[in-house]
mmCIF file of C-alpha atoms in Angstrom:
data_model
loop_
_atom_site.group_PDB
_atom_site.id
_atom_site.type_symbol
_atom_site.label_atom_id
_atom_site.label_comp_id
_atom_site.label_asym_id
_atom_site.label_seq_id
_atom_site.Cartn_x
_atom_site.Cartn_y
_atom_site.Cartn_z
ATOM 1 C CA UNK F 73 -9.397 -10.171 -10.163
ATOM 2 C CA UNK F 74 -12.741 -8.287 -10.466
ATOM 3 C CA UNK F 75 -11.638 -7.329 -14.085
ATOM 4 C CA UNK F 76 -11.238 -10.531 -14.959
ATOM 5 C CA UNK F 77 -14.608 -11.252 -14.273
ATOM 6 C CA UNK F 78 -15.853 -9.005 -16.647
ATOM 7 C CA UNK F 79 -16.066 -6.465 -13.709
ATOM 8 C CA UNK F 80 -15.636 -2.372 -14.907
ATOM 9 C CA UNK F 81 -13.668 -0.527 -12.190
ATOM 10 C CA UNK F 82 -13.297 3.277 -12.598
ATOM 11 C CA UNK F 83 -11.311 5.400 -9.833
ATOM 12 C CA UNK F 84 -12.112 8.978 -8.967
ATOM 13 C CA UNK F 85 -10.170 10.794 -6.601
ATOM 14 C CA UNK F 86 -9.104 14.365 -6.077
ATOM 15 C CA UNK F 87 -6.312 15.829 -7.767
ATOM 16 C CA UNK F 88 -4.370 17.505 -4.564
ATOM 17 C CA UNK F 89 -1.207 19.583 -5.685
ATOM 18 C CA UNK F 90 1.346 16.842 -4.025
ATOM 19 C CA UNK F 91 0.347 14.178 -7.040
ATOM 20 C CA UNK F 92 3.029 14.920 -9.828
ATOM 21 C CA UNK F 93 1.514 14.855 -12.421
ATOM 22 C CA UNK F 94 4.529 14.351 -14.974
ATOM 23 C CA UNK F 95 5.678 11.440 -12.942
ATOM 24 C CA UNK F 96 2.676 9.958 -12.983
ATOM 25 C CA UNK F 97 1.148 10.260 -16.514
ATOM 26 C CA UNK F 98 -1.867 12.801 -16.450
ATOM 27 C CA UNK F 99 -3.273 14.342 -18.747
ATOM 28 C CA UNK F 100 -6.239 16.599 -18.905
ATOM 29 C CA UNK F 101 -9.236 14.850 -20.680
ATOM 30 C CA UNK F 102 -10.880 17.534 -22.727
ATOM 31 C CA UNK F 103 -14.422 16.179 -23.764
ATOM 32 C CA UNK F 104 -14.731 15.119 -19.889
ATOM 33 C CA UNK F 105 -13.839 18.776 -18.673
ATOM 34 C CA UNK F 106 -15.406 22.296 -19.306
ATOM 35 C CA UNK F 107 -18.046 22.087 -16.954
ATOM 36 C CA UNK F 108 -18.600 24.455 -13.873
ATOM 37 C CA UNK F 109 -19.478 23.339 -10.863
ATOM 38 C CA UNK F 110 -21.883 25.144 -8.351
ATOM 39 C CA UNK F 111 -20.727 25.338 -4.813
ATOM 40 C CA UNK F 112 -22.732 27.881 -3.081
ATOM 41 C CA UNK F 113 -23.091 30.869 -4.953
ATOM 42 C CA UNK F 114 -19.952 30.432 -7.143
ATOM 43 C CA UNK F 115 -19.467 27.965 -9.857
ATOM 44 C CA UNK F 116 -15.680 26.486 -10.552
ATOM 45 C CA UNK F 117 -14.425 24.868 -13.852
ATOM 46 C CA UNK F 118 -13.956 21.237 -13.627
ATOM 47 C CA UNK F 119 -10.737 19.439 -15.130
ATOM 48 C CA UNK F 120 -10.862 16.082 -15.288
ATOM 49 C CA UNK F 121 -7.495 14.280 -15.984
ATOM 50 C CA UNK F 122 -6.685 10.618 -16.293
ATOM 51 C CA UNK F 123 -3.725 8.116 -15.646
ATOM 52 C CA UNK F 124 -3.557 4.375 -15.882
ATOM 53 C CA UNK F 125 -2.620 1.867 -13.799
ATOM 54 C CA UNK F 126 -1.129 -0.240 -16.272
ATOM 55 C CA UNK F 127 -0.852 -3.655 -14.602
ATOM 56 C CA UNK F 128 -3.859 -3.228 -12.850
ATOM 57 C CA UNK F 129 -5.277 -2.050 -16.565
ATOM 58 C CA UNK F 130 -7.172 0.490 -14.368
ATOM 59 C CA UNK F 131 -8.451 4.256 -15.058
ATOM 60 C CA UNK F 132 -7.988 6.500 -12.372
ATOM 61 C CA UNK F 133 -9.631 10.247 -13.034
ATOM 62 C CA UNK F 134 -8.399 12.780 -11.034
ATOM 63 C CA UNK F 135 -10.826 15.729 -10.083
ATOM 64 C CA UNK F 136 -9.147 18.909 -10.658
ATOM 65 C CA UNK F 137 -9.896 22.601 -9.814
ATOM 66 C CA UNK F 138 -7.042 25.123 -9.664
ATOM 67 C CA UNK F 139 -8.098 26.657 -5.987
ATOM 68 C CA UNK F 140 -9.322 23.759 -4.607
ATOM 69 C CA UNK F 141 -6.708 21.354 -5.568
ATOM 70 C CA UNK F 142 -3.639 22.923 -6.871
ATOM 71 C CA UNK F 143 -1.989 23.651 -3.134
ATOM 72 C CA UNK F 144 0.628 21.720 -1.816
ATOM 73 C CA UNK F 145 -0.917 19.615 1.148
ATOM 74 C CA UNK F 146 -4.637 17.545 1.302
ATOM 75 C CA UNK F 147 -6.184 18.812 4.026
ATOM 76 C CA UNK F 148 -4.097 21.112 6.606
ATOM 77 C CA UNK F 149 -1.384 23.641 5.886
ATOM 78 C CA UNK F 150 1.826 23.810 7.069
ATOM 79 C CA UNK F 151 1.097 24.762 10.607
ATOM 80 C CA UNK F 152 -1.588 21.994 11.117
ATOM 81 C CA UNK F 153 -4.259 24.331 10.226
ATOM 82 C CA UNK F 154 -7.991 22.674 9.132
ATOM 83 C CA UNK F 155 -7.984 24.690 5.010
ATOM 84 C CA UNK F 156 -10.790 26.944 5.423
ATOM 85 C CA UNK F 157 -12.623 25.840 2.207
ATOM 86 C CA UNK F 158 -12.121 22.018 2.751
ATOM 87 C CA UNK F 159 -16.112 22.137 2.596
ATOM 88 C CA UNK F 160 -16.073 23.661 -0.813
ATOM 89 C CA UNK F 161 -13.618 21.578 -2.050
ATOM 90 C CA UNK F 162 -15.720 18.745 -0.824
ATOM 91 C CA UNK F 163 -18.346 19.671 -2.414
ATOM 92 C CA UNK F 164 -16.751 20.238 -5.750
ATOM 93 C CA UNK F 165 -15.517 16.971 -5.619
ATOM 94 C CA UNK F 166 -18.240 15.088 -4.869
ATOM 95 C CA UNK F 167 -20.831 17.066 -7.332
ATOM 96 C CA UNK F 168 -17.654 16.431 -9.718
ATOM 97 C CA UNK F 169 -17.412 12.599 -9.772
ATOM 98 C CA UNK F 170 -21.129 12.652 -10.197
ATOM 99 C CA UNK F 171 -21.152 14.870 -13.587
ATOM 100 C CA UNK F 172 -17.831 13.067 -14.842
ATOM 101 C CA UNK F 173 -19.315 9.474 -14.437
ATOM 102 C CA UNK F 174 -22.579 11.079 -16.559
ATOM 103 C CA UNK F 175 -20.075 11.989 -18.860
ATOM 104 C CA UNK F 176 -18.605 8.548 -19.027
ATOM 105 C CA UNK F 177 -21.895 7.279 -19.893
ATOM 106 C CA UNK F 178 -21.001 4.570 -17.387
ATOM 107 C CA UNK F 179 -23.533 3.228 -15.055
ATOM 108 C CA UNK F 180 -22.124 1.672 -12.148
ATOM 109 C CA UNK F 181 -23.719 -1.295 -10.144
ATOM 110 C CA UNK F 182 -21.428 -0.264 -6.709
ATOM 111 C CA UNK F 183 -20.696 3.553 -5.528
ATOM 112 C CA UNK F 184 -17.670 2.752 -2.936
ATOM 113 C CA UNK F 185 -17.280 6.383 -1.237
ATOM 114 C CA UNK F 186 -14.470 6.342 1.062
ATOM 115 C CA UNK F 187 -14.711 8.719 4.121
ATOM 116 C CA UNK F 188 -15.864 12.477 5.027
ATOM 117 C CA UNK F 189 -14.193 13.784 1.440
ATOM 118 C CA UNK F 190 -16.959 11.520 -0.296
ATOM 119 C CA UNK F 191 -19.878 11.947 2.186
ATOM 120 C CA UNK F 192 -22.240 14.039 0.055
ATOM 121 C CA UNK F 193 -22.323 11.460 -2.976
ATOM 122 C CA UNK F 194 -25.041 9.441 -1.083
ATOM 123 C CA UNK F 195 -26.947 12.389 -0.490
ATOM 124 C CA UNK F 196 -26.564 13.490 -3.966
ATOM 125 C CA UNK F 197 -27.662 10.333 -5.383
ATOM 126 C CA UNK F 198 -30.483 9.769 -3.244
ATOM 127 C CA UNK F 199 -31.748 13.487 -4.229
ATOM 128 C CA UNK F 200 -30.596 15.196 -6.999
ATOM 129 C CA UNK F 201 -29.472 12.475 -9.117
ATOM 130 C CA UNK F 202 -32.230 9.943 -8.203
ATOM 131 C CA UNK F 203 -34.099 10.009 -11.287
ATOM 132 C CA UNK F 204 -30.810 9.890 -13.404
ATOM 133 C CA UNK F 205 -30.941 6.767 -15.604
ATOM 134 C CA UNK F 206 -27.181 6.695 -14.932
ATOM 135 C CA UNK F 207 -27.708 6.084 -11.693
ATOM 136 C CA UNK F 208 -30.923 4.550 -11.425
ATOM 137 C CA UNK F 209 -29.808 0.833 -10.532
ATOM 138 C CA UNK F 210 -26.449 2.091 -8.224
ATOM 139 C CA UNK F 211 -25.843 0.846 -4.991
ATOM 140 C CA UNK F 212 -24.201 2.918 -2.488
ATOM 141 C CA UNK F 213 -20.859 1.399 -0.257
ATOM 142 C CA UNK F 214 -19.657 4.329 2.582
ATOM 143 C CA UNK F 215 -16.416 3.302 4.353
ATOM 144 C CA UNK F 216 -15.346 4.946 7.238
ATOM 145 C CA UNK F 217 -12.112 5.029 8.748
ATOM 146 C CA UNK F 218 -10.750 4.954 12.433
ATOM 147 C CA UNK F 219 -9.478 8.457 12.471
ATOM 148 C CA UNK F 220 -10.348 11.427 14.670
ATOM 149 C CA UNK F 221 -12.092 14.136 12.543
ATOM 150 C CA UNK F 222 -12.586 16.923 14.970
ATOM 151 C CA UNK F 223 -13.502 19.949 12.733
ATOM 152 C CA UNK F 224 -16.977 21.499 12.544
ATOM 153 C CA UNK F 225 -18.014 22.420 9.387
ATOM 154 C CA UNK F 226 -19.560 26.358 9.260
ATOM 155 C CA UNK F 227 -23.131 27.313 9.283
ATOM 156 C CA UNK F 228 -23.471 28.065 5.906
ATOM 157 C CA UNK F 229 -22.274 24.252 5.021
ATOM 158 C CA UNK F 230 -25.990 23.400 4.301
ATOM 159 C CA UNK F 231 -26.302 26.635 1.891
ATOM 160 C CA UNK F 232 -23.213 25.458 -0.055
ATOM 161 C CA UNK F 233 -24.358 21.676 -0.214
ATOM 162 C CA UNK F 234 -27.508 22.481 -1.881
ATOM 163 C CA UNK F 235 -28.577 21.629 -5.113
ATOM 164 C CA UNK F 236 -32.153 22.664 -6.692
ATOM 165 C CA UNK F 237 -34.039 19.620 -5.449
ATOM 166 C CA UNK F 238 -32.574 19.327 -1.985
ATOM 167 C CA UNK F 239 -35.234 20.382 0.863
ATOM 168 C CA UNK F 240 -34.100 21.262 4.415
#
């Protein structure tokens, strides 16, 4: 309905190792990916790869890293375990959707970040990316869901979210 209206929708979500990507249509993206993304002290090649929703005529771009995304569960192993790096991957993600929408060249109006995977896009835009003319006019929407997130993050979670123009 939004569409209709002339409305420009884009989807960006990560690319977690249970979304088949045959089944579903992806494909990699090429002048979208090729960029490395800083998360602490190591920086991780982004893939971007796209699928459409075809009666929706939607775009949905998939954030993609090999060893943040490529395992076969979201968020806990098999025994229930909290992934280790589920900051980093956090991170990448978040610092990703922000470079591939530069690449789009798209400026969006509405930011809708949905829960603690997304939680560092605010921050990002209201620091790093502030004076971006991509960004300059967007609006930020954070939705947050009824579930119990119990982990704590480690202390070096501030070192890793930085970015050049972020002060403590």
């Amino acid at each position: 309905a939004m569409q209709e209206r002339g409305m420009e929708i884009r989807i960006l979500v990560p690319r977690f190792g249970l979304i088949n990507e045959r089944k579903n249509r992806l494909h990699e993206v090429v002048r979208l990916s090729g960029i490395n993304i800083s998360v602490g002290d190591e920086e991780k090649p982004l893939i971007i790869k796209v699928a459409s929703i075809p009666n929706a005529k939607l775009q949905v771009y998939f954030i993609d890293n090999e060893d943040y995304f490529h395992r076969k569960s979201v968020f806990f192993d098999k025994q229930e375990n909290f992934h280790e790096d589920n900051d980093e991957r956090a991170i990448f993600f978040c610092k990703g959707v922000l470079e591939t929408v530069k690449k789009l060249g798209w400026s969006p109006d509405i930011v809708h970040c949905n829960d603690w995977m997304t939680s560092l896009i605010p921050l990002y835009l209201n620091t790093t990316y502030k004076n971006d003319p991509i960004f300059k006019n967007a609006k930020t929407v954070f939705t947050v869901y009824d579930n119990s997130f119990e982990h704590k993050f480690g202390n070096d979670l501030i070192e890793k979210v930085m970015m050049m123009d972020i002060e403590e």
